[in-house]
Coordinates of C-alpha atoms in Angstrom, one line a residue:
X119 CA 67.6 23.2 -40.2
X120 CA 70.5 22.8 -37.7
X121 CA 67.9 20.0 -36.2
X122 CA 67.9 18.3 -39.4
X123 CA 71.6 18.3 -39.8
X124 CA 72.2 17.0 -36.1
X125 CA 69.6 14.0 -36.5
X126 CA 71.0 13.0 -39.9
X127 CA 74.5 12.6 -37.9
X128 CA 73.2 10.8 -35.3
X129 CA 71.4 8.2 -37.8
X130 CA 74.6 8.0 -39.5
X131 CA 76.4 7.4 -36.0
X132 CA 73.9 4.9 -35.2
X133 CA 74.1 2.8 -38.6
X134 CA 77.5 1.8 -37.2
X135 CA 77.9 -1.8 -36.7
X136 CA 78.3 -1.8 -32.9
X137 CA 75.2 0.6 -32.4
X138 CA 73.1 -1.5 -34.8
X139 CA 74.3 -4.7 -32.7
X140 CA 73.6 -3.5 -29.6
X141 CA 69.7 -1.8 -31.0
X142 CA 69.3 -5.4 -32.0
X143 CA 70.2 -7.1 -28.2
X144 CA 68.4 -4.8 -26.6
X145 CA 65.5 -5.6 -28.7
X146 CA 65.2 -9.0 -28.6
X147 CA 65.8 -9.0 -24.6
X148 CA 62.9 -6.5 -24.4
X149 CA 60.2 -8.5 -26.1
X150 CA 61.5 -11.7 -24.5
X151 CA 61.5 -10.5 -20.6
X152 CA 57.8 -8.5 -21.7
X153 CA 56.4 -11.7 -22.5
X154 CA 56.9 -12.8 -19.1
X155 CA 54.8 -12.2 -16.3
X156 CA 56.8 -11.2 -13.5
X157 CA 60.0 -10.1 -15.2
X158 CA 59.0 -7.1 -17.1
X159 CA 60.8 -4.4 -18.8
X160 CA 61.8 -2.9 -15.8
X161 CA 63.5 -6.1 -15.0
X162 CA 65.0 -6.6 -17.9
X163 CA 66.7 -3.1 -18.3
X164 CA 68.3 -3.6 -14.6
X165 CA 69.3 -7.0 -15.8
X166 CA 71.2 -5.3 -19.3
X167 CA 72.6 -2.7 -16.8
X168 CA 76.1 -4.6 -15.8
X169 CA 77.0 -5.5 -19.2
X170 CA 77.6 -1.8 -20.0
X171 CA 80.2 -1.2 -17.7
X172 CA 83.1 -2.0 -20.9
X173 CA 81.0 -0.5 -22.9
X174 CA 80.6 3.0 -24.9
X175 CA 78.4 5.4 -23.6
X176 CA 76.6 5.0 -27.1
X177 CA 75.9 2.1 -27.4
X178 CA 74.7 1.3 -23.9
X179 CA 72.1 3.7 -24.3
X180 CA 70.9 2.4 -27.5
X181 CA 70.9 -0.9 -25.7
X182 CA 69.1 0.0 -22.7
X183 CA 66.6 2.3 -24.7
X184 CA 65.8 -0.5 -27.0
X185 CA 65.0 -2.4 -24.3
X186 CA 62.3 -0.2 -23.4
X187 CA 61.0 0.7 -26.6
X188 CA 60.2 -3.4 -27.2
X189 CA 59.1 -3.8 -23.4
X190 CA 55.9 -1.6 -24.0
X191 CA 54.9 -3.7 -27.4
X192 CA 56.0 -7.3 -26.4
X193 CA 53.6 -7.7 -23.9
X194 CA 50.6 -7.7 -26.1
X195 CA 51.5 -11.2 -27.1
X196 CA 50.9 -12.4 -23.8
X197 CA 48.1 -9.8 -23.0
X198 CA 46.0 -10.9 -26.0
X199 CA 46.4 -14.7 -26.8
X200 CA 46.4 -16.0 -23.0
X201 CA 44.8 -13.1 -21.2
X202 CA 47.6 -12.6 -19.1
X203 CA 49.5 -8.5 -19.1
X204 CA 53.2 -8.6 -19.3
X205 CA 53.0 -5.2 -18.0
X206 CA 50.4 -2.9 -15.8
X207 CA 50.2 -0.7 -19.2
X208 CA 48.7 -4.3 -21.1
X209 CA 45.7 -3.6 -19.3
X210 CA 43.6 -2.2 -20.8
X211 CA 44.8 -3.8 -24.1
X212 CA 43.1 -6.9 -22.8
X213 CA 39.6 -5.6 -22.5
X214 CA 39.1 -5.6 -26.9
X215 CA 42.7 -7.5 -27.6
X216 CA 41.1 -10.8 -25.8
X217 CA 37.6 -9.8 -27.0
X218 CA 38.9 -10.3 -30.6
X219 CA 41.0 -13.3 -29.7
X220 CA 37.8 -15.2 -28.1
X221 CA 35.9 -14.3 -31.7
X222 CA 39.3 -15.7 -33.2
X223 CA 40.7 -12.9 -34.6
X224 CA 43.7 -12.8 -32.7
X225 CA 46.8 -12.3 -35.7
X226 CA 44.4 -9.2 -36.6
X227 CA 44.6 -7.9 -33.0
X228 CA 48.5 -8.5 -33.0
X229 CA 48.3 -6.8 -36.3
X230 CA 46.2 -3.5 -35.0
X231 CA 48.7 -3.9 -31.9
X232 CA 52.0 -3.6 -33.9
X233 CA 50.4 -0.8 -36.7
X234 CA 49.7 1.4 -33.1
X235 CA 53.0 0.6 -31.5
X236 CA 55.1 1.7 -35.3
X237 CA 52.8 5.0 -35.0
X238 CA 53.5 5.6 -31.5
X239 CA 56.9 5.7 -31.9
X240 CA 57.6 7.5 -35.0
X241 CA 54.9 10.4 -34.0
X242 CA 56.8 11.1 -30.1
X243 CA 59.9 10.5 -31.6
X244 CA 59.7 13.3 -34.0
X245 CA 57.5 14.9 -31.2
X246 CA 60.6 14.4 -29.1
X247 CA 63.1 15.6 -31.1
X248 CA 61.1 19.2 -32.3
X249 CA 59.6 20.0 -29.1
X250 CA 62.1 18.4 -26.4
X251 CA 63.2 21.6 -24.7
X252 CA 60.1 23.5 -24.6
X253 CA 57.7 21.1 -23.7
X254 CA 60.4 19.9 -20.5
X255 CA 59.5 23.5 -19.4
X256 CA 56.2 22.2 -19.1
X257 CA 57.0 19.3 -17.3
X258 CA 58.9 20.9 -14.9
X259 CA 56.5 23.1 -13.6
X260 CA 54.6 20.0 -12.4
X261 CA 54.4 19.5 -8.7
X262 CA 53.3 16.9 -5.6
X263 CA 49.5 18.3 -6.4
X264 CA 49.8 17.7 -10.3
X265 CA 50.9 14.3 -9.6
X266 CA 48.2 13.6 -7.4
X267 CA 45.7 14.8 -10.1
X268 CA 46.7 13.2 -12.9
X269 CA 46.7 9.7 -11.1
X270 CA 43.6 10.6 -9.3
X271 CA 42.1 11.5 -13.0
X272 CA 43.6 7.8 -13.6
X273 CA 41.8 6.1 -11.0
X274 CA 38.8 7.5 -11.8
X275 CA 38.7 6.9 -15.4
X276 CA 38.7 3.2 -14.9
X277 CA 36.0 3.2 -12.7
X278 CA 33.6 5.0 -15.2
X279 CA 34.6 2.3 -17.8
X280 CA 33.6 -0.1 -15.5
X281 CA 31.0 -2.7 -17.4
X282 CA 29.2 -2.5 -14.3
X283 CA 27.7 -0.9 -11.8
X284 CA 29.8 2.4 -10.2
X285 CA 29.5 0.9 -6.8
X286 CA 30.8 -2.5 -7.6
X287 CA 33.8 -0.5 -9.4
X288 CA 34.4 1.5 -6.5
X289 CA 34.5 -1.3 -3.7
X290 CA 36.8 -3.4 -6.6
X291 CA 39.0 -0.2 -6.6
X292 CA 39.2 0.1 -2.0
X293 CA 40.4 -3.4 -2.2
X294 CA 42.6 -2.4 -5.1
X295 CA 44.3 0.6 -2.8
X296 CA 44.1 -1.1 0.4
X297 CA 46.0 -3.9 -0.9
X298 CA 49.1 -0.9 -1.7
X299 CA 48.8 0.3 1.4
X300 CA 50.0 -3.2 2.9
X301 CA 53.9 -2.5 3.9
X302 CA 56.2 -0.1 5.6
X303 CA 54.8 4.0 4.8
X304 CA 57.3 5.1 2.5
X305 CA 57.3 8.4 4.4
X306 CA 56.4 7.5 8.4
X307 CA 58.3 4.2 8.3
X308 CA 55.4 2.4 10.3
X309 CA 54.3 -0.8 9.5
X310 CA 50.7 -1.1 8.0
X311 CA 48.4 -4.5 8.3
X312 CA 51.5 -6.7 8.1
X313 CA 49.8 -8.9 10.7
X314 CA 53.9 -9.0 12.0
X315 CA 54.4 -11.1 8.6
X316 CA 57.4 -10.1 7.1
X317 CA 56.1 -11.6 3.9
X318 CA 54.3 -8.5 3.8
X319 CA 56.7 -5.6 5.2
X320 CA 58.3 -4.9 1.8
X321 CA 54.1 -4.3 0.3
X322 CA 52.7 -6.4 -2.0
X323 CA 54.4 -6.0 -5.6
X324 CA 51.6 -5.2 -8.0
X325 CA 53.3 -7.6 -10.4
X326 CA 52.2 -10.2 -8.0
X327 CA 48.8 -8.7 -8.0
X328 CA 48.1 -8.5 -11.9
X329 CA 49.6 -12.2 -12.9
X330 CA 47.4 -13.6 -10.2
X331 CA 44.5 -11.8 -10.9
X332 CA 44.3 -12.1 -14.6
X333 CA 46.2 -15.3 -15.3
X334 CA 45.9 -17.5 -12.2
X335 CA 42.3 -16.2 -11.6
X336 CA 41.1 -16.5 -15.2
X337 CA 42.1 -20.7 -14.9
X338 CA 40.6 -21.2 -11.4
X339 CA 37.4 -19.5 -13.9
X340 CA 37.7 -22.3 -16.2
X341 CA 38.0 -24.8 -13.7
X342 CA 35.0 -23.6 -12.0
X343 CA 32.5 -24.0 -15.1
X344 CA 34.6 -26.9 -16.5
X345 CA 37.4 -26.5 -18.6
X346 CA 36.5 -28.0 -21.9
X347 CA 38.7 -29.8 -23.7
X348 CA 38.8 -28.4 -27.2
X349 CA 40.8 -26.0 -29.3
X350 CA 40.9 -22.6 -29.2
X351 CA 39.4 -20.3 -31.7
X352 CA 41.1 -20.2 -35.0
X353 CA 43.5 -17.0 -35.0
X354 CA 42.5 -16.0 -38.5
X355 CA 44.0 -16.3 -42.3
X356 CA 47.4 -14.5 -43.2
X357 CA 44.9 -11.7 -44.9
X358 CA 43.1 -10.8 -42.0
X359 CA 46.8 -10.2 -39.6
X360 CA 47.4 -6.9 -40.6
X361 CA 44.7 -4.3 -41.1
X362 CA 43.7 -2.3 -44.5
X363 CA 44.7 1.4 -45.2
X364 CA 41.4 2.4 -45.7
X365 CA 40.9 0.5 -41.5
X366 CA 43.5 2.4 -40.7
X367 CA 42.2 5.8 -42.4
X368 CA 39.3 5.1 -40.6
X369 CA 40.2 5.7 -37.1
X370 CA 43.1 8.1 -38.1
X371 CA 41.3 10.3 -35.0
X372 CA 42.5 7.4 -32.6
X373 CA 46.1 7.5 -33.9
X374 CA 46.4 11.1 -33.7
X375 CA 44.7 11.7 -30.4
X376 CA 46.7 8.8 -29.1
X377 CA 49.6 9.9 -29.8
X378 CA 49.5 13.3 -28.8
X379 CA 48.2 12.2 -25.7
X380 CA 50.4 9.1 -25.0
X381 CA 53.6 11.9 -26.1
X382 CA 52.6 14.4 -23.5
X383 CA 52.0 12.1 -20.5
X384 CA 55.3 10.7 -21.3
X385 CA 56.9 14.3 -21.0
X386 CA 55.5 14.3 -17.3
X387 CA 58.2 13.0 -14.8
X388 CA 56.4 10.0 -12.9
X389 CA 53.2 9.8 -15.1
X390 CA 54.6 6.3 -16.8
X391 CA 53.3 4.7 -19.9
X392 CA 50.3 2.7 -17.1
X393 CA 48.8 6.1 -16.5
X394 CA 49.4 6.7 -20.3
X395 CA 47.5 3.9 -21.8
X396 CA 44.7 3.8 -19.3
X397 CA 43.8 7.5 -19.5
X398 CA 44.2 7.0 -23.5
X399 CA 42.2 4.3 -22.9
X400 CA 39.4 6.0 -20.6
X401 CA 39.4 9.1 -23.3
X402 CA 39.0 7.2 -26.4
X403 CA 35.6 5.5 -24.9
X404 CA 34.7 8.7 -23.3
X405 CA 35.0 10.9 -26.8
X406 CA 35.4 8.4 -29.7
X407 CA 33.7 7.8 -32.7
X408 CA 32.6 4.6 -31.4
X409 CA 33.3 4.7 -27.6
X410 CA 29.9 2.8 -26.4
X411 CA 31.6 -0.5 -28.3
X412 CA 35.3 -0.5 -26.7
X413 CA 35.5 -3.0 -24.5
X414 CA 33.8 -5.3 -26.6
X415 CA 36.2 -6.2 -29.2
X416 CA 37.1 -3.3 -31.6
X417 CA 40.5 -1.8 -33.2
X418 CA 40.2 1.1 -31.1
X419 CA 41.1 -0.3 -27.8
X420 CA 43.7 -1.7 -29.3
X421 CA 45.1 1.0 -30.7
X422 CA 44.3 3.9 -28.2
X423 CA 46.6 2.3 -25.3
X424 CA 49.6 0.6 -27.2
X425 CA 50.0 3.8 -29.1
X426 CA 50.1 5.4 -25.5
X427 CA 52.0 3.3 -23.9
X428 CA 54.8 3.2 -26.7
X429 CA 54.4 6.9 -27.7
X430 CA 55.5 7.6 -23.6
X431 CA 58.7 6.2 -24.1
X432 CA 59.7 9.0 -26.0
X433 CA 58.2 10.9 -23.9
X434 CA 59.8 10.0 -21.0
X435 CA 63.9 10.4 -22.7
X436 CA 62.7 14.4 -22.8
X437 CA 62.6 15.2 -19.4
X438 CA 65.7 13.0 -19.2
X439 CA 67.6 14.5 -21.7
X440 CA 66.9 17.9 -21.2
X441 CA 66.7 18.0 -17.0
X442 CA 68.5 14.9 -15.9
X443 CA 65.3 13.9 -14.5
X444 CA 63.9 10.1 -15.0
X445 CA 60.5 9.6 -15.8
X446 CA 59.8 6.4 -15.2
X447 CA 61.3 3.1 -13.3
X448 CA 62.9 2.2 -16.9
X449 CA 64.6 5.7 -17.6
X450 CA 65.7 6.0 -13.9
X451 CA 68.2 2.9 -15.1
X452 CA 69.3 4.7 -18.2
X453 CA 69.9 8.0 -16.4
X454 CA 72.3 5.5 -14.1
X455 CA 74.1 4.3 -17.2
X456 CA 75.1 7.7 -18.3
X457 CA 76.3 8.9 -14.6
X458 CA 78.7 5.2 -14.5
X459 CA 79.9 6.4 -18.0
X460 CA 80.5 10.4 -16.4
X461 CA 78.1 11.9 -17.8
X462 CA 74.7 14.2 -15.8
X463 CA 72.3 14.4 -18.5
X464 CA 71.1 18.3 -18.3
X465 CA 71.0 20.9 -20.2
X466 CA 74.7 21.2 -20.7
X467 CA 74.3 18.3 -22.8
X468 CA 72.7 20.1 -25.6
X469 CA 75.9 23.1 -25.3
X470 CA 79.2 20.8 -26.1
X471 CA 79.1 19.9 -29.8
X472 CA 80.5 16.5 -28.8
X473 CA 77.5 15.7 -26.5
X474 CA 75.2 17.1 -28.5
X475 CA 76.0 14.1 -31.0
X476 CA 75.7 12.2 -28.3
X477 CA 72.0 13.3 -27.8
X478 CA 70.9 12.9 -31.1
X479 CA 72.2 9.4 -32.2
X480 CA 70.1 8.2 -28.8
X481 CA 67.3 10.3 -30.4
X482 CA 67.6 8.6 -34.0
X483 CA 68.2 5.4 -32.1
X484 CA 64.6 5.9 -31.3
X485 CA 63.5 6.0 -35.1
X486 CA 65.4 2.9 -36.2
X487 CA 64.5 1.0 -32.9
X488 CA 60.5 0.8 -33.5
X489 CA 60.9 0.1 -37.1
X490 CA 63.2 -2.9 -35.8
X491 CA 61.0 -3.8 -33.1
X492 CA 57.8 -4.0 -35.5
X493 CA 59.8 -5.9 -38.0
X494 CA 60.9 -8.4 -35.3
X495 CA 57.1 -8.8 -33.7
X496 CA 56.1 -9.1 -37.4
X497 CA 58.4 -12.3 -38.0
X498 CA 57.1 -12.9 -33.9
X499 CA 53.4 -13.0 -34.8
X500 CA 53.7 -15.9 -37.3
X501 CA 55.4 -18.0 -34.0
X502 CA 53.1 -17.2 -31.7
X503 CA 49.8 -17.6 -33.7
X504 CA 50.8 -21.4 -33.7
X505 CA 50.4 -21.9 -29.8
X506 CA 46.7 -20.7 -30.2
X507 CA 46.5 -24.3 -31.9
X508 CA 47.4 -25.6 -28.5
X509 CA 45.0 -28.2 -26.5
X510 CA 42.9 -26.0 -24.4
X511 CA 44.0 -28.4 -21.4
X512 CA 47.2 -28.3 -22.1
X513 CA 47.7 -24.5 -22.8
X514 CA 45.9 -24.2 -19.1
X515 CA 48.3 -25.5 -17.2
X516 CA 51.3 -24.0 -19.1
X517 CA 49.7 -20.6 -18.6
X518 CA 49.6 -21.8 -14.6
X519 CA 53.1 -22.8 -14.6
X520 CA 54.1 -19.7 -16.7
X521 CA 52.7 -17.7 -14.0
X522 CA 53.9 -19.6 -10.9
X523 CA 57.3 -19.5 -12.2
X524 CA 57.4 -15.9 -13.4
X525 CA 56.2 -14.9 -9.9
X526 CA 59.2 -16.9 -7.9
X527 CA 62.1 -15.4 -10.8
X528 CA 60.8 -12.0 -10.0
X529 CA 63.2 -12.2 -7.0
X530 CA 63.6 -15.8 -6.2
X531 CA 60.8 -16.0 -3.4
X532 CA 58.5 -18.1 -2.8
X533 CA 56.2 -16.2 -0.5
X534 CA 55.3 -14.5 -4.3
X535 CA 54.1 -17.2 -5.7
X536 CA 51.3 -17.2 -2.4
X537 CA 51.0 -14.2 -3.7
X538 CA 49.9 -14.9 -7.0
X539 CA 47.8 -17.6 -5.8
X540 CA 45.7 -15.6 -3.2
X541 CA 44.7 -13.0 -5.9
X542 CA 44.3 -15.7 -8.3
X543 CA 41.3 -17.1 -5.6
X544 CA 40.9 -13.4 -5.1
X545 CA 39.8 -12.6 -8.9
X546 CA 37.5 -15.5 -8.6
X547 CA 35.8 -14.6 -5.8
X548 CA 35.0 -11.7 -7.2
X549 CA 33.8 -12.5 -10.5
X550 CA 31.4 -15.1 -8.5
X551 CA 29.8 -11.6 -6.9
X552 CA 29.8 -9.4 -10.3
X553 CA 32.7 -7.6 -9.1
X554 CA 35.2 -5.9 -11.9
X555 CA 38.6 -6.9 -10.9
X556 CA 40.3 -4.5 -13.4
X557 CA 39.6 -1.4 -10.8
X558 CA 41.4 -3.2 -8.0
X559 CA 44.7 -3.8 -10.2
X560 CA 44.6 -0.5 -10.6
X561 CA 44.0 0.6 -7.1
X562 CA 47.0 -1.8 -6.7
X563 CA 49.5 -0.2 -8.8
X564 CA 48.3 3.7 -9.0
X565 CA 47.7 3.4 -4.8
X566 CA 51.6 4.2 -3.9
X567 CA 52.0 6.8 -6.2
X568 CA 48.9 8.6 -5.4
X569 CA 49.9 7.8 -1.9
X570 CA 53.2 9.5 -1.6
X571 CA 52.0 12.6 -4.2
X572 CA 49.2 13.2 -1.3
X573 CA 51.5 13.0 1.3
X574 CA 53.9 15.2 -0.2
X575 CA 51.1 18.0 -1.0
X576 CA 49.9 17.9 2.4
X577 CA 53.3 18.1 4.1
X578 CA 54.0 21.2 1.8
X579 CA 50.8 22.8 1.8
X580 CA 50.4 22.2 5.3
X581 CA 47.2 20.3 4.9
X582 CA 45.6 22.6 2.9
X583 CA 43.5 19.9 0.6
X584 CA 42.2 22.7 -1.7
X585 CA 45.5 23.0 -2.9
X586 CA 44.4 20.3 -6.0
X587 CA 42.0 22.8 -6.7
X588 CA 44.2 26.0 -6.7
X589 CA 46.8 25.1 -9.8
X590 CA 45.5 25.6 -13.1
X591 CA 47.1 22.0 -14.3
X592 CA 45.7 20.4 -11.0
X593 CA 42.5 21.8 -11.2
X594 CA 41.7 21.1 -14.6
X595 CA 42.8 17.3 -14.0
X596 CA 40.3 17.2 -10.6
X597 CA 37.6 18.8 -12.9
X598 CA 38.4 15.6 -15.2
X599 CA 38.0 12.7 -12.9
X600 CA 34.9 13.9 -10.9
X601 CA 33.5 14.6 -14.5
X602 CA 34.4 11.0 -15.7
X603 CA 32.8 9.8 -12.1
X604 CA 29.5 12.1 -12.6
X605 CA 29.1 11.1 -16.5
X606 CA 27.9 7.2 -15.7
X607 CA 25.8 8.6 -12.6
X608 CA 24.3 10.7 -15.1
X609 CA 23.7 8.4 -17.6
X610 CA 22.4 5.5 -15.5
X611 CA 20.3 8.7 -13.7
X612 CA 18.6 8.9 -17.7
X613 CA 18.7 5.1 -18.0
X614 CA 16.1 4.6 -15.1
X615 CA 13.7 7.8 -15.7
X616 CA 13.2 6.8 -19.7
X617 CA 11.5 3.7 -19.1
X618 CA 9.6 5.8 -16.1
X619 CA 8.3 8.2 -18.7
X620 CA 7.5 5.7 -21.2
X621 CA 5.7 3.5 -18.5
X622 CA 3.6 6.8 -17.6
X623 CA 3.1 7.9 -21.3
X624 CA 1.8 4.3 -21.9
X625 CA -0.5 4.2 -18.9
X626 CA -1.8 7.5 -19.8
X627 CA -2.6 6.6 -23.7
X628 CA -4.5 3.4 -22.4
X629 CA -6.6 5.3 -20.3
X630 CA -7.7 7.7 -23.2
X631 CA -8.7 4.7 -25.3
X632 CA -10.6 3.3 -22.6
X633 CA -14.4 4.3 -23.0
X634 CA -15.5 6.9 -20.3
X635 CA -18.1 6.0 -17.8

């Protein structure tokens, strides 16, 4: 009850003109720096930063959490129309979102898109607020080994939803890590196949690696077989933009297992809303109704990462909150905002009746901002559904210009926008030899974290590599990803002895009808 009475002040706190002013900034910041590849809401929450220097404490969080709470919707604009993620955790929103979009249903992706990113905010925001304290107790007993699990389980996932083979996925996935290997060793300091480039001592950013790969590469595609010069697909009627109730009610599984899922990834310092929506992603095609289809085009992939990806921002303010401990890149910004205003996040916060308030008008901020954000991509969708309308031509070499200059604001170099032009040739290399390029963005981004949670388990286990196999949380996460590696083995295993039985079983009824000698 006294929960109740605390969230119903901070709504009240937060309906205040200079809170609702700055829930509305941060929102419209966060969907315009997601739609562009190379900025980010990362970028865009660093950016907001300095202006809340003269600002409340309030108000500046509401700010920077808005921006964050947009970031992870916005970039299915991008991600579906022009095949192009705003962020790693558009991903795997791009397998079914551009599947639909080539079939021209497009405003009825956007539509599935912004119904999963409403649910995934109001279900881990009233997750956040009941559970926050005791599910941080959970978070905080994970360790360098649980990290490494749960990306490792990421990693994996991806390559069993590779369309095809589990060799071509693996060797996309090498180049993938190999490529985030490139740099200084975050914990050695020695340089690694930087060829004494200095292009290449500060890595290579993965945001670099994803526009090029999926936006620069998919034109050098069309130029390859010829880009015709025609229209796109037709995004749909108004009637089709949003789906039905009884849709909805249909997959009500994916919403709630989505949810949960994207919720408690979110509580896990480090996990991030990428490793969110791709293992929501890799489970909803391993265990759902209709799994075999996703990748092909269906609500569920849709819905199954952007409710994962949104639900983890929630997520993420518990371990902040409650431990002072950022869980992602975004929430590592806010937790700087409240230390320049003098203030440790902890769990001191929830003893002072004055910070308490403090906690829970940034926790109904949460409520009001994804009802503001879907109303705002609503009014959005009817904007951007016009540029599908666009001269195929012309919308080419926008979507190349889009990327070359996203990749040079990122930090004003040019040596990125190489960058995005070698993976760009990269991506279509590989797609001439059947290769998936989805595992090697994923190698690209997941690589440094697994990389430093391996390190760090080694150095503290003393190389002792069955340490992942020792904790219960590590364990059961190992037991995950070589199960999600073994299951396509298996199956293509099946695939190949079938026709061999029905081959004998044939052979052997022809030679009983055959008259005997």
């Amino acid at each position: 009850m006294e929960t109740f009475h605390l969230l119903s002040a901070g709504i009240a706190q937060v309906l205040q003109w200079q809170d609702l002013l700055a829930m509305l900034i941060g929102l419209v910041i966060g969907m315009a720096v997601s739609v562009m590849p190379g900025l980010g809401l990362v970028m865009g929450v660093v950016l907001a930063l300095p202006f809340t220097y003269t600002m409340s404490l309030e108000p500046s969080i509401i700010l920077l959490t808005a921006i964050y709470m947009a970031g992870t919707y916005a970039g299915c604009f991008t991600t579906i129309l022009y095949r192009i993620p705003g962020e790693p955790m558009d991903v795997p929103l791009l397998w079914d979102g551009w599947g639909m979009t080539k079939r021209g249903e497009a405003a009825k992706a956007l539509g599935w898109a912004l119904v999963a990113a409403l649910a995934g905010g109001l279900v881990s925001s009233a997750v956040m607020v009941a559970l926050a304290v005791p599910l941080s107790k959970v978070a905080l007993s994970f360790g360098a080994p649980e990290y490494f699990a749960a990306v490792f389980f990421g990693l994996t996932t991806v390559v069993a939803l590779a369309d095809n083979s589990l060799t071509d996925a693996l060797i996309s996935m090498c180049i993938g890590l190999f490529v985030s290997t490139i740099g200084v060793d975050p914990t050695y300091g020695s340089e690694r196949f930087t060829f004494g480039q200095s292009i290449l001592m500060n890595g290579v950013p993965y945001v670099m690696v994803l526009v090029g790969a999926y936006g620069f590469g998919e034109i050098l595609a069309k130029i390859g077989q010829g880009v015709k010069i025609e229209n796109r697909p037709a995004a749909g009627g108004v009637e089709t933009r949003f789906p039905k109730l009884r849709e909805i009610w249909a997959i009500r599984a994916t919403f709630l297992r989505s949810s949960v899922l994207g919720t408690l990834l979110g509580i896990i310092p480090g996990a991030g809303a990428t490793i969110s929506s791709f293992i929501s992603y890799a489970i909803e095609k391993q265990y759902g109704k209709r799994g075999k289809d996703i990748g092909t085009g269906i609500p569920e992939g849709i819905v199954a990462p952007q409710i994962a990806s949104t639900a983890s921002v929630a997520g993420h303010m518990v371990p902040l909150l409650t431990l002072g401990l950022p869980g992602s890149g975004a929430t590592a910004v806010i937790l700087a905002a409240f230390l320049l205003h003098g203030v440790q996040p902890g769990p001191f916060l929830f003893q002072d009746p004055k910070s308490t308030l403090v906690v829970y008008t940034i926790l109904a901020s949460m409520f009001i901002a994804v009802i503001g954000m879907c109303l705002l991509g609503f009014l959005w969708i009817r904007v951007v559904i016009r540029v599908l309308k666009i001269h195929q031509g012309i919308l080419a070499t926008l979507i190349v210009m889009f990327a070359l200059v996203g990749a040079y604001a990122d930090r004003n170099s040019l040596s990125d926008v190489w960058i995005v032009v070698v993976f760009g040739a990269l991506a279509w290399v590989m797609g001439r030899f059947k290769l998936p390029v989805s595992p090697m963005v994923l190698g690209a981004i997941l690589g440094p974290i697994a990389e430093s949670s391996f390190t760090r388990s080694m150095i503290t286990f003393h190389n002792d590599w069955t340490i992942f196999f020792q904790q219960p949380i590590s364990a059961s996460l190992m037991g995950a990803a070589l199960l999600s590696l073994a299951i396509p083995a298996i199956r293509a295993g099946f695939g190949r002895i079938k026709p061999r039985r029905r081959a004998r079983t044939n052979l052997q009824e022809t030679r009983s009808t055959l008259p005997s000698q």
